[in-house]
């Protein structure tokens, strides 16, 4: 375990116990990050940013459960996706803004990975970036083994609804 665990985050990228271990070419795309109870959405520590190269968040959904979201990038905190995007250049492809800050409408009453399934009215349906434009093959199945894509584009997250 790290020397300093720190608070809980939807995504936390830190190198507290190994200051020479920095992320290189890490791209997180087309994910749903959903938190509740005031848990922050993302924190990338200043020491990680000082040594990392090519860390990208693109095409993700950031939902803070109806409370003010928190995005921490080094020493700066943003309380909206737009502010974080403008301050860091994250959630952009070139000059185009990508990414969402919407309730993904995940199924309730499920446990474990079942909570990652989309409801029929989810804004994540057909909203994913085309990973082939980044030289990445997303394969032909979603996390649950269903065929993907089923619609005009892939869905954001682990589940391909239709």
PDB file of N, CA and C in Angstrom, residues 19 70 73 78 83:
ATOM      1  N   UNK A  19       8.124   8.190  -5.889  1.00  0.00           N
ATOM      2  CA  UNK A  19       8.148   9.470  -6.588  1.00  0.00           C
ATOM      3  C   UNK A  19       8.793   9.422  -7.958  1.00  0.00           C
ATOM      4  N   UNK A  70     -15.780  17.756  -7.950  1.00  0.00           N
ATOM      5  CA  UNK A  70     -14.417  18.234  -7.651  1.00  0.00           C
ATOM      6  C   UNK A  70     -13.426  17.527  -8.555  1.00  0.00           C
ATOM      7  N   UNK A  73      -6.279  18.919  -9.993  1.00  0.00           N
ATOM      8  CA  UNK A  73      -5.191  18.740 -10.949  1.00  0.00           C
ATOM      9  C   UNK A  73      -3.975  19.463 -10.395  1.00  0.00           C
ATOM     10  N   UNK A  78     -11.090  22.405  -9.551  1.00  0.00           N
ATOM     11  CA  UNK A  78     -12.174  22.918 -10.392  1.00  0.00           C
ATOM     12  C   UNK A  78     -13.476  22.295  -9.922  1.00  0.00           C
ATOM     13  N   UNK A  83     -14.678  24.094 -16.307  1.00  0.00           N
ATOM     14  CA  UNK A  83     -13.529  24.764 -15.677  1.00  0.00           C
ATOM     15  C   UNK A  83     -12.300  23.864 -15.695  1.00  0.00           C
TER      16      UNK A  83
END
